[in-house]
Coordinates of C-alpha atoms and ligand atoms in Angstrom, one line a residue:
M252 CA 156.5 46.0 160.1
T253 CA 159.2 44.6 163.3
M254 CA 162.0 42.3 161.6
N255 CA 160.4 38.8 162.8
K256 CA 160.6 35.2 162.0
E257 CA 159.2 35.8 158.9
Q258 CA 160.8 38.3 157.8
A259 CA 164.1 35.9 158.4
I260 CA 162.8 33.0 156.5
N261 CA 162.0 35.8 153.4
N262 CA 165.7 37.2 153.3
E263 CA 166.7 33.7 152.6
E264 CA 164.7 32.5 150.3
L265 CA 165.9 36.9 148.3
T266 CA 169.2 34.7 149.1
N267 CA 170.0 31.4 146.5
E268 CA 171.7 28.7 147.0
N269 CA 175.3 30.1 145.4
G270 CA 175.0 32.7 148.7
L271 CA 174.3 35.8 146.4
N272 CA 171.3 38.5 147.4
F273 CA 169.2 38.9 145.0
I274 CA 170.9 41.2 143.5
E275 CA 174.0 39.6 143.3
Q276 CA 172.5 37.1 141.2
E277 CA 170.7 40.0 138.7
I278 CA 175.1 41.7 138.7
K279 CA 175.8 38.2 137.6
D280 CA 173.3 38.0 135.0
D281 CA 174.4 41.0 133.2
L282 CA 177.6 39.5 134.1
A283 CA 177.2 36.7 132.1
K284 CA 175.2 38.3 128.8
G285 CA 177.8 40.7 128.9
K286 CA 176.1 43.7 129.5
N287 CA 178.1 46.5 129.4
G288 CA 181.2 45.0 127.9
G289 CA 181.0 42.6 130.7
R290 CA 182.3 45.0 133.4
L291 CA 180.5 46.2 136.5
N292 CA 181.0 49.4 138.3
T293 CA 179.0 50.7 140.5
R294 CA 178.6 53.5 142.9
F295 CA 178.3 55.1 146.4
P296 CA 176.5 58.8 145.7
P297 CA 176.0 60.2 149.3
E298 CA 174.9 64.0 150.2
P299 CA 177.9 65.6 151.3
N300 CA 175.3 67.2 153.5
G301 CA 175.2 65.5 157.1
Y302 CA 177.1 62.4 158.1
L303 CA 177.1 58.3 158.0
H304 CA 174.9 56.2 159.1
I305 CA 174.5 52.4 159.6
G306 CA 172.0 52.5 156.8
H307 CA 174.1 54.5 154.4
A308 CA 176.7 51.4 155.3
K309 CA 174.1 49.5 154.2
A310 CA 173.9 50.8 150.8
F311 CA 177.5 51.4 150.5
I312 CA 178.9 48.0 151.7
M313 CA 177.1 46.5 148.7
D314 CA 178.6 48.9 147.0
F315 CA 181.8 48.8 147.5
G316 CA 180.8 44.6 148.3
A317 CA 179.7 43.4 144.4
A318 CA 182.5 45.2 143.4
E319 CA 185.0 42.9 144.9
K320 CA 183.4 40.3 145.1
F321 CA 182.3 40.3 140.8
G322 CA 186.2 41.8 140.3
G323 CA 184.7 45.9 139.6
T324 CA 184.6 48.8 140.5
C325 CA 183.4 50.8 143.1
N326 CA 182.7 54.9 143.0
L327 CA 182.7 57.5 145.5
R328 CA 180.6 60.3 144.4
F329 CA 179.6 63.1 146.5
D330 CA 175.9 64.4 144.8
D331 CA 177.0 67.5 146.2
T332 CA 174.0 69.5 144.0
N333 CA 172.4 71.5 146.7
P334 CA 174.8 73.9 147.7
Q335 CA 172.2 75.5 150.7
K336 CA 172.9 72.6 152.4
E337 CA 176.5 70.6 152.0
D338 CA 179.6 71.1 153.3
T339 CA 183.4 70.2 153.2
E340 CA 182.8 69.3 156.5
Y341 CA 180.7 66.3 155.6
V342 CA 183.2 65.1 152.7
E343 CA 186.1 64.2 155.1
A344 CA 183.6 62.5 157.2
I345 CA 181.8 60.2 155.1
K346 CA 185.0 59.3 153.4
R347 CA 186.8 59.0 157.4
D348 CA 183.8 56.1 157.9
I349 CA 184.2 54.0 154.6
H350 CA 187.8 53.5 154.9
W351 CA 186.4 52.3 158.6
L352 CA 184.8 50.2 157.0
G353 CA 187.1 48.6 155.2
Y354 CA 186.5 49.8 151.5
D355 CA 188.5 52.5 149.4
W356 CA 188.0 54.0 145.8
E357 CA 190.7 54.3 145.1
D358 CA 191.2 56.8 141.6
R359 CA 187.8 56.9 141.7
L360 CA 186.6 59.9 143.9
Y361 CA 183.9 61.9 141.9
Y362 CA 181.6 64.9 142.7
A363 CA 177.9 65.9 140.4
S364 CA 179.3 68.9 140.3
D365 CA 181.5 68.2 137.5
Y366 CA 178.9 66.9 135.6
F367 CA 177.4 70.5 136.0
P368 CA 179.2 71.6 132.5
Q369 CA 177.7 68.6 130.5
L370 CA 174.6 68.7 132.6
Y371 CA 173.6 72.1 131.5
D372 CA 174.2 70.8 127.5
L373 CA 171.8 68.2 127.6
A374 CA 169.6 70.1 129.1
V375 CA 170.3 72.8 126.5
R376 CA 169.7 69.8 123.5
L377 CA 166.4 69.1 125.3
I378 CA 165.3 72.4 125.1
K379 CA 166.1 72.3 121.9
E380 CA 164.2 69.3 120.8
G381 CA 161.9 70.1 122.1
K382 CA 161.6 68.2 125.3
A383 CA 161.7 71.0 127.8
Y384 CA 160.6 74.2 128.9
V385 CA 161.2 77.0 131.2
D386 CA 158.3 77.6 133.7
E387 CA 157.5 80.8 135.6
Q388 CA 155.4 79.4 137.5
T389 CA 155.6 79.3 141.9
S390 CA 156.7 76.2 143.4
E391 CA 152.6 75.9 144.2
Q392 CA 151.0 76.7 141.2
I393 CA 153.3 74.1 139.9
A394 CA 152.4 71.3 143.3
A395 CA 148.2 72.3 142.6
Q396 CA 148.4 71.3 139.0
K397 CA 150.3 67.8 139.5
G398 CA 147.3 66.3 140.0
T399 CA 146.8 62.8 141.5
P400 CA 147.9 59.4 141.3
T401 CA 144.3 58.9 139.9
Q402 CA 143.5 62.0 138.5
P403 CA 145.7 63.8 135.7
G404 CA 147.6 66.6 136.0
Q405 CA 146.7 70.5 134.2
N406 CA 149.5 71.2 131.6
S407 CA 151.6 74.7 133.1
P408 CA 151.0 78.2 131.0
F409 CA 154.0 78.2 130.2
R410 CA 154.5 74.6 128.2
D411 CA 154.3 75.4 125.0
R412 CA 156.2 79.0 125.1
P413 CA 158.2 78.9 121.5
I414 CA 162.5 77.2 121.5
E415 CA 164.6 80.4 120.8
E416 CA 162.6 81.5 124.1
N417 CA 162.9 78.9 126.7
L418 CA 166.5 79.1 125.4
D419 CA 167.3 82.9 126.4
L420 CA 165.4 82.2 129.7
F421 CA 167.7 79.5 131.0
E422 CA 170.5 80.9 130.0
R423 CA 169.8 84.0 131.9
M424 CA 168.4 81.9 135.0
N425 CA 171.9 81.0 135.0
K426 CA 172.8 84.6 135.1
G427 CA 171.3 85.2 138.0
E428 CA 169.2 87.3 135.5
F429 CA 165.8 86.0 138.1
D430 CA 165.6 85.5 141.2
E431 CA 165.0 81.9 143.1
G432 CA 162.0 80.3 143.0
S433 CA 161.2 82.3 140.2
M434 CA 161.3 79.5 137.0
V435 CA 162.4 76.5 137.2
L436 CA 163.2 74.6 133.5
R437 CA 161.3 71.8 133.3
A438 CA 160.8 67.7 131.1
K439 CA 158.4 68.4 128.7
I440 CA 157.2 64.7 129.4
D441 CA 153.5 63.8 129.8
M442 CA 150.7 65.6 132.9
A443 CA 148.8 62.4 132.9
N444 CA 151.1 59.9 132.8
S445 CA 150.1 57.1 135.9
N446 CA 153.4 58.0 137.1
M447 CA 153.8 61.1 139.2
H448 CA 157.3 61.7 138.1
F449 CA 157.3 62.3 134.0
R450 CA 154.2 65.2 135.1
D451 CA 156.5 67.3 133.6
P452 CA 159.5 66.5 136.4
I453 CA 162.0 69.7 137.4
M454 CA 164.2 69.5 135.2
Y455 CA 166.6 72.9 136.7
R456 CA 165.9 74.8 139.8
I457 CA 167.9 78.6 140.7
I458 CA 170.6 78.7 143.6
K459 CA 172.4 81.2 144.6
T460 CA 174.4 80.6 147.2
P461 CA 177.6 79.6 146.3
H462 CA 179.0 76.1 145.6
W463 CA 181.7 74.7 147.7
R464 CA 183.4 73.5 144.8
T465 CA 181.9 75.6 142.6
G466 CA 182.0 79.2 143.7
D467 CA 179.6 81.6 142.1
K468 CA 179.7 79.7 138.4
W469 CA 176.0 78.1 137.9
K470 CA 173.0 80.3 139.3
V471 CA 171.0 76.6 138.4
Y472 CA 171.3 73.4 139.6
P473 CA 170.4 70.2 139.1
M474 CA 167.3 67.7 141.0
Y475 CA 168.4 65.0 141.7
D476 CA 166.1 63.1 138.8
F477 CA 167.8 65.1 136.4
A478 CA 171.5 64.5 137.3
H479 CA 171.3 61.4 139.0
G480 CA 171.1 58.6 135.9
Q481 CA 172.9 60.9 133.9
S482 CA 176.0 62.0 136.4
D483 CA 176.0 56.9 136.5
Y484 CA 176.6 57.3 132.3
F485 CA 179.0 60.0 132.6
E486 CA 181.2 58.3 134.5
G487 CA 180.0 54.8 133.2
V488 CA 178.3 53.5 136.3
T489 CA 176.9 50.1 134.8
H490 CA 174.9 48.8 138.5
S491 CA 173.1 52.0 140.5
I492 CA 171.9 50.2 143.6
C493 CA 169.5 52.5 145.8
T494 CA 166.5 52.2 148.3
L495 CA 162.5 51.2 147.7
E496 CA 161.3 54.7 147.6
F497 CA 163.4 54.7 144.3
V498 CA 161.1 52.0 142.4
P499 CA 158.9 55.1 141.1
H500 CA 161.7 57.1 140.1
R501 CA 163.1 54.6 137.8
P502 CA 161.0 55.2 135.0
L503 CA 161.9 58.8 134.7
Y504 CA 166.2 57.8 135.7
E505 CA 165.2 55.3 131.9
Y506 CA 164.0 58.5 129.7
F507 CA 167.2 61.3 130.8
V508 CA 169.5 58.2 130.1
N509 CA 168.4 56.4 126.9
E510 CA 168.7 60.3 125.6
L511 CA 172.5 59.3 126.0
A512 CA 172.9 55.6 126.1
D513 CA 173.2 53.3 124.0
E514 CA 172.6 49.0 123.5
S515 CA 176.6 49.3 123.8
Y516 CA 176.5 50.7 126.6
C517 CA 173.5 51.9 129.3
P518 CA 173.4 51.6 133.2
R519 CA 170.6 50.3 135.3
Q520 CA 169.4 50.7 138.2
I521 CA 167.9 48.1 141.5
E522 CA 166.7 48.9 145.0
F523 CA 166.5 47.1 148.4
N524 CA 165.2 47.6 151.4
R525 CA 166.5 50.6 153.3
L526 CA 168.3 49.9 157.0
N527 CA 166.0 50.9 159.6
L528 CA 166.7 50.8 163.2
T529 CA 163.9 50.4 166.3
Y530 CA 165.0 53.0 169.4
T531 CA 166.7 55.7 166.4
V532 CA 166.5 57.6 163.8
M533 CA 167.6 57.6 160.5
S534 CA 167.0 61.0 158.9
K535 CA 169.7 63.0 158.4
R536 CA 167.8 66.1 158.8
K537 CA 166.5 65.2 162.8
L538 CA 170.2 63.8 162.8
L539 CA 171.5 66.9 162.4
Q540 CA 168.4 68.5 164.2
L541 CA 169.9 67.0 167.3
V542 CA 173.5 67.8 166.6
Q543 CA 172.7 71.5 166.2
E544 CA 169.9 71.5 169.1
G545 CA 172.8 69.8 171.7
L546 CA 170.1 67.1 171.9
V547 CA 173.8 65.5 171.5
S548 CA 176.9 65.9 172.3
G549 CA 178.0 66.1 167.9
W550 CA 177.4 63.7 165.4
D551 CA 179.8 61.1 167.3
D552 CA 177.8 61.0 170.2
P553 CA 177.9 57.2 171.4
R554 CA 173.8 57.5 170.8
M555 CA 173.6 58.3 167.3
P556 CA 173.1 56.2 164.2
T557 CA 175.7 57.5 162.9
L558 CA 179.1 55.4 161.9
C559 CA 181.8 58.4 163.6
G560 CA 178.4 57.5 167.3
L561 CA 178.9 53.6 166.7
R562 CA 182.7 54.3 166.5
R563 CA 183.1 56.2 169.5
R564 CA 180.8 53.6 171.4
G565 CA 183.2 51.2 170.8
Y566 CA 181.1 49.4 167.7
T567 CA 183.5 47.8 165.0
P568 CA 184.1 47.5 161.7
A569 CA 183.5 43.2 161.6
A570 CA 180.5 43.6 163.6
I571 CA 178.6 46.2 162.1
K572 CA 179.5 44.3 158.5
D573 CA 178.2 40.6 160.6
F574 CA 174.9 43.6 161.3
I575 CA 174.4 44.2 157.7
N576 CA 174.7 40.3 156.8
R577 CA 172.0 39.3 158.8
I578 CA 169.4 41.2 158.0
G579 CA 169.8 40.5 153.9
Y580 CA 169.0 42.6 151.7
T581 CA 165.1 42.4 150.1
K582 CA 162.3 43.6 148.6
Y583 CA 159.6 44.4 151.7
E584 CA 160.7 47.3 153.9
A585 CA 161.3 46.6 157.6
L586 CA 161.9 47.9 160.6
N587 CA 165.0 46.0 162.4
H588 CA 165.8 45.2 166.4
I589 CA 168.7 46.9 167.5
E590 CA 168.8 44.0 169.8
L591 CA 170.2 41.9 166.7
L592 CA 173.0 44.4 166.1
E593 CA 174.2 44.4 169.1
H594 CA 174.0 40.9 169.5
S595 CA 176.5 40.8 166.6
I596 CA 179.1 43.5 168.4
R597 CA 178.7 40.8 171.7
E598 CA 179.6 38.3 169.7
N599 CA 182.7 40.1 167.9
L600 CA 183.9 41.6 171.2
N601 CA 183.1 38.6 173.3
K602 CA 185.9 36.7 170.0
E603 CA 188.1 40.0 170.6
A604 CA 187.7 41.7 173.6
T605 CA 190.7 41.6 176.7
R606 CA 189.3 41.2 179.8
V607 CA 190.3 43.6 182.6
S608 CA 188.7 44.3 186.0
V609 CA 187.0 47.9 186.9
V610 CA 184.6 48.6 189.5
Q611 CA 182.5 51.4 188.7
N612 CA 180.9 51.7 191.9
P613 CA 183.3 50.7 194.4
V614 CA 183.1 50.2 198.5
K615 CA 185.9 48.9 199.5
L616 CA 186.4 46.1 201.3
I617 CA 189.2 44.9 204.3
L618 CA 190.8 41.6 204.9
T619 CA 190.8 41.8 208.3
N620 CA 193.6 38.7 207.9
Y621 CA 195.9 39.3 205.9
P622 CA 199.1 41.2 206.8
E623 CA 199.7 44.2 206.1
G624 CA 202.0 46.2 204.2
Q625 CA 202.2 42.7 202.1
T626 CA 200.8 42.5 198.2
E627 CA 200.8 39.3 196.1
E628 CA 200.6 39.5 192.7
M629 CA 197.1 36.6 191.0
F630 CA 196.4 35.9 187.5
M631 CA 194.2 36.9 184.8
D632 CA 193.7 35.3 181.8
N633 CA 193.4 38.1 178.9
N634 CA 190.4 36.4 177.2
P635 CA 189.7 32.4 177.4
E636 CA 188.6 32.4 173.9
K637 CA 192.4 32.9 172.8
P638 CA 194.7 30.7 175.5
E639 CA 197.6 32.0 172.8
E640 CA 197.4 35.3 174.8
G641 CA 198.3 34.4 178.1
K642 CA 197.7 36.2 181.3
H643 CA 198.1 39.8 183.5
G644 CA 199.5 40.0 186.7
M645 CA 196.8 42.4 189.5
P646 CA 198.3 43.3 192.9
F647 CA 196.2 41.3 195.4
S648 CA 196.4 42.6 199.4
R649 CA 194.2 43.8 202.5
E650 CA 192.3 47.1 201.0
L651 CA 190.2 46.0 197.6
W652 CA 187.4 47.6 195.7
I653 CA 184.2 45.8 195.5
E654 CA 180.6 46.8 194.0
Q655 CA 178.1 48.3 195.9
E656 CA 176.2 45.9 194.7
D657 CA 177.7 42.9 195.6
F658 CA 177.0 43.5 199.0
M659 CA 173.9 43.0 201.1
E660 CA 173.4 43.1 204.8
N661 CA 169.5 41.8 205.3
P662 CA 170.0 40.1 201.4
P663 CA 166.5 38.9 199.8
K664 CA 166.6 34.4 199.6
K665 CA 168.9 34.0 197.3
F666 CA 171.6 36.5 197.3
F667 CA 174.7 34.5 196.2
R668 CA 177.7 37.7 196.5
M669 CA 179.0 39.5 199.8
T670 CA 176.4 38.8 203.4
P671 CA 177.4 38.8 206.3
G672 CA 178.6 34.8 207.4
K673 CA 178.3 33.4 204.2
E674 CA 182.0 33.3 201.9
V675 CA 182.4 34.1 197.6
R676 CA 185.7 34.1 195.6
L677 CA 187.5 37.2 194.6
K678 CA 187.9 36.0 191.3
G679 CA 191.4 34.7 189.9
A680 CA 192.4 34.8 193.7
Y681 CA 190.4 34.0 197.4
I682 CA 188.2 32.5 199.0
V683 CA 186.2 35.7 201.3
K684 CA 183.7 35.6 204.0
C685 CA 182.2 38.6 205.5
T686 CA 181.8 39.4 209.0
G687 CA 180.5 43.3 208.7
C688 CA 180.8 46.5 207.5
K689 CA 181.1 49.9 208.8
K690 CA 178.2 53.1 208.0
D691 CA 177.9 56.9 207.9
N692 CA 175.6 58.9 209.6
D693 CA 173.3 58.6 207.0
G694 CA 173.5 54.8 207.4
N695 CA 175.9 54.4 203.8
I696 CA 177.6 51.6 203.9
T697 CA 181.8 53.1 204.5
E698 CA 183.6 49.8 204.6
I699 CA 183.4 45.4 204.4
Y700 CA 185.1 43.2 206.5
A701 CA 186.0 40.2 205.9
E702 CA 188.3 37.5 206.6
Y703 CA 190.3 35.6 203.8
D704 CA 190.8 31.7 203.4
P705 CA 194.8 31.1 202.9
E706 CA 193.8 27.8 201.7
S707 CA 192.3 28.6 199.4
K708 CA 193.6 30.7 196.3
S709 CA 192.4 29.9 193.0
G710 CA 194.1 27.6 191.0
L711 CA 195.9 26.0 194.4
P712 CA 195.9 22.3 194.4
G713 CA 193.3 21.7 196.6
A714 CA 191.9 25.4 196.2
D715 CA 188.5 25.2 194.2
R716 CA 186.0 25.1 196.7
K717 CA 182.6 25.6 196.0
V718 CA 181.0 28.8 196.9
K719 CA 177.9 30.3 195.2
G720 CA 179.2 33.3 193.7
T721 CA 181.9 34.9 192.8
L722 CA 183.4 38.9 192.6
H723 CA 185.8 41.0 190.4
W724 CA 187.5 43.4 192.9
V725 CA 190.2 46.0 192.8
N726 CA 193.0 46.1 194.6
A727 CA 192.9 49.5 196.5
A728 CA 196.6 51.1 196.7
T729 CA 197.4 50.5 193.0
A730 CA 193.7 51.3 191.9
T731 CA 193.8 54.5 188.8
D732 CA 190.1 56.2 188.6
A733 CA 188.3 56.8 185.9
E734 CA 185.5 58.0 184.5
I735 CA 182.3 55.5 183.1
R736 CA 179.3 56.6 180.4
D737 CA 176.8 54.1 181.0
Y738 CA 173.6 54.9 177.5
D739 CA 171.2 53.4 177.2
R740 CA 168.8 53.4 173.7
L741 CA 168.3 57.6 172.6
F742 CA 165.2 57.0 172.4
A743 CA 161.8 55.3 174.6
V744 CA 159.8 54.2 171.8
E745 CA 160.6 51.5 169.6
N746 CA 160.1 53.2 166.4
P747 CA 160.0 57.4 166.4
S748 CA 159.2 57.6 163.5
A749 CA 156.0 55.8 163.1
H750 CA 155.6 59.1 165.8
E751 CA 153.0 62.7 165.0
G752 CA 154.2 65.4 167.0
D753 CA 157.4 66.5 168.3
F754 CA 159.8 63.7 167.8
R755 CA 162.3 65.5 170.1
E756 CA 160.0 65.3 173.0
L757 CA 160.2 60.7 172.7
L758 CA 163.9 61.1 173.2
N759 CA 164.8 59.0 176.5
P760 CA 166.1 61.2 179.1
D761 CA 167.9 58.7 180.7
S762 CA 169.9 58.0 178.1
L763 CA 173.0 58.7 179.4
K764 CA 175.1 58.3 183.0
I765 CA 178.4 59.4 184.1
R766 CA 180.3 57.1 187.4
K767 CA 183.2 59.9 188.3
N768 CA 185.3 57.7 190.5
A769 CA 185.4 54.1 189.0
K770 CA 188.0 51.9 189.7
I771 CA 190.7 50.4 187.4
E772 CA 193.2 48.0 187.8
P773 CA 197.2 49.4 187.0
W774 CA 197.9 47.2 184.1
L775 CA 194.6 48.2 182.1
A776 CA 195.7 52.1 183.2
E777 CA 199.5 51.6 181.4
R778 CA 197.7 50.4 177.6
I779 CA 194.9 53.2 178.0
K780 CA 194.8 53.7 174.1
V781 CA 191.4 55.9 172.7
G782 CA 189.3 53.1 170.5
D783 CA 190.5 49.9 172.0
N784 CA 187.7 47.3 173.4
Y785 CA 188.3 45.8 176.8
Q786 CA 185.7 43.0 178.6
F787 CA 185.2 44.3 182.4
Q788 CA 184.7 41.3 184.2
R789 CA 181.7 40.9 184.4
L790 CA 179.8 44.1 183.9
G791 CA 180.2 44.3 180.1
Y792 CA 182.3 45.9 176.8
Y793 CA 183.5 49.4 177.0
T794 CA 186.2 51.4 175.4
V795 CA 188.4 54.3 176.0
D796 CA 187.2 57.7 174.9
P797 CA 188.4 60.4 172.4
D798 CA 187.8 62.8 175.4
T799 CA 190.3 61.2 177.3
T800 CA 193.7 62.9 178.9
P801 CA 196.9 61.8 180.2
D802 CA 195.5 62.2 184.6
H803 CA 191.7 62.3 183.6
I804 CA 190.4 58.1 181.7
V805 CA 187.3 57.8 180.6
F806 CA 185.3 55.4 179.0
N807 CA 182.0 54.0 177.3
K808 CA 180.0 51.1 177.7
T809 CA 180.1 49.6 174.1
I810 CA 176.7 46.1 175.5
G811 CA 176.7 44.4 178.6
L812 CA 176.9 41.2 178.5
K813 CA 173.3 39.8 178.4
D814 CA 172.0 39.0 175.0
T815 CA 168.6 39.4 174.7
W816 CA 168.4 38.6 171.2
A817 CA 170.5 35.0 171.3
K818 CA 166.8 34.9 174.2
E819 CA 164.5 35.6 172.3
M820 CA 165.6 33.3 168.7
K821 CA 165.9 30.3 171.5
K822 CA 161.7 31.1 172.0
Ligands
ATP158 P1 168.5 62.6 151.7 O1 167.0 62.8 153.3 O2 168.9 63.4 151.8 O3 168.4 62.8 151.2 P2 170.0 59.6 152.6 O4 170.2 59.4 153.8 O5 169.4 58.9 151.5 O6 169.0 61.6 152.4 P3 171.9 60.2 150.3 O7 173.3 61.0 150.9 O8 172.1 59.9 148.9 O9 171.2 60.6 152.1 O10 172.6 58.5 150.1 C1 173.5 58.2 149.5 C2 173.1 56.5 149.9 O11 172.4 55.5 151.2 C3 171.2 56.6 149.4 O12 172.1 55.7 147.7 C4 171.1 55.7 149.3 O13 169.3 54.8 148.8 C5 171.3 55.3 150.6 N1 170.5 55.1 152.3 C6 170.4 56.0 153.0 N2 169.3 55.7 153.7 C7 169.8 55.0 153.7 C8 168.7 53.5 155.0 N3 168.7 54.1 156.3 N4 169.0 51.9 154.5 C9 169.7 51.8 153.4 N5 170.6 52.7 152.0 C10 170.4 53.4 152.7
MG159 MG1 168.9 60.3 149.2

């Protein structure tokens, strides 16, 4: 199932010479034929029962993107047909996340609940035409009569109930006279149809939980298949783009829509493959469970595949769009590698992120021949990819912080960092030669000593003497403390959804590491703003977390510098 090079080729096959994917091509053809009066109107129909994840982004980038590309419009419609699971918190979060990716529905914000009256009227009409009936069987009985793909189902004993009785019961269902689960309204189609969705599908069920928009006005609520196509129709949607699991629903979509539409206007459904990502899950039910059980810190935990999680992790809209564009829209189910998403953010931040110096695991370095009390300013490139962004100053003095990992007393052969007797360059500053270290009673290294070469200052003529290693550093006297949250994969296995049993047991127990006393340079400390992205020299890309307060700076690691995907594709 993994997306490999062959599938990458299939993606290309589905993209034609105009650079259009297969859905865009269908839209273009419909417009050329003058269908629906030459109108294009798409919609994104989230159910407000959870936060959006990157899979939803794939869907709405298609919906809003196609409208943008062909001069059409895209509606945002909340599919709020199940009052038991829905909430305004989700509505607001969904709007925020769509805006974050740069899309806007303008005045086209709709709710499926707006159509409850029309849907109800249509149901009544279908009853009157003998096309729907009230079934009093339990859901188990109904399921038992469904048959199998190769065996026809059985008719319900209530199937041929007189029209008047159906009308009366349906009305009373909606008045709240009957218990939840005691009755449903079913379409009377064909219990032997080879498409199981045609075997008298349920149109309405009784729910007594008040709806967050319509209150207790309704006691019957339409099922997805009865609500979706008609909502498209009421809104004037022309292209209803969704994921492949709706392919078998399409004939039913058309069946119900045909009850309303004519040649002048009729919406159509087109399906594409959903986004699945390695080392995570996309099911809203499972994501909700992680949140509710405290297995992550919330919907926006930086390990989550949600858009708010990715945002908090430091992902940018540009990187997400780039990734979606790379995986493309096809008719084949695939499992997409998270490394490709990481490649996209790395490429984006390499271009955009300002470079700064941070030591995450500090140990003191003392330059014994550097004058006490003296400070110099070293100048560091803000972004070598954008020379026009210039440089910023960084103080340098006798005592510095360097990474513990950059020193070894007895190193293996190819260790080109700091070790007694060897020279290294301190980035943007001097070459220093290590002379030794001090340890505490437990053998932990507490200080490292070195001598600097005053002739080797970066940028001076003749100072570019070659040494093998270059280390980053931060001036001790002017450093500010910060917390760094370092993340790993949320799940320990590549495809958690393919495993039987409890998915929570597949969580990676080491997905969060917190370092409390990182040292950051003063120029960075002065400009801390939540959501800003930085490259920490030699360490990776980081972003300022919203937990930051005036006296406690928190960074999230977005991604390391090493690109495993680029390496993989070169093989
Ligand atoms: P549910 O199981 O609650 O229906 P859902 O993820 O399908 O979950 P919706 O709110 O119904 O949630 O999704 C809105 C739209 O996003 C749908 O049109 C759906 O096809 C699309 N979508 C959902 N998940 C993905 C995914 N992983 N990749 C691409 N599109 C997706
Ligand atoms: Mg859905």
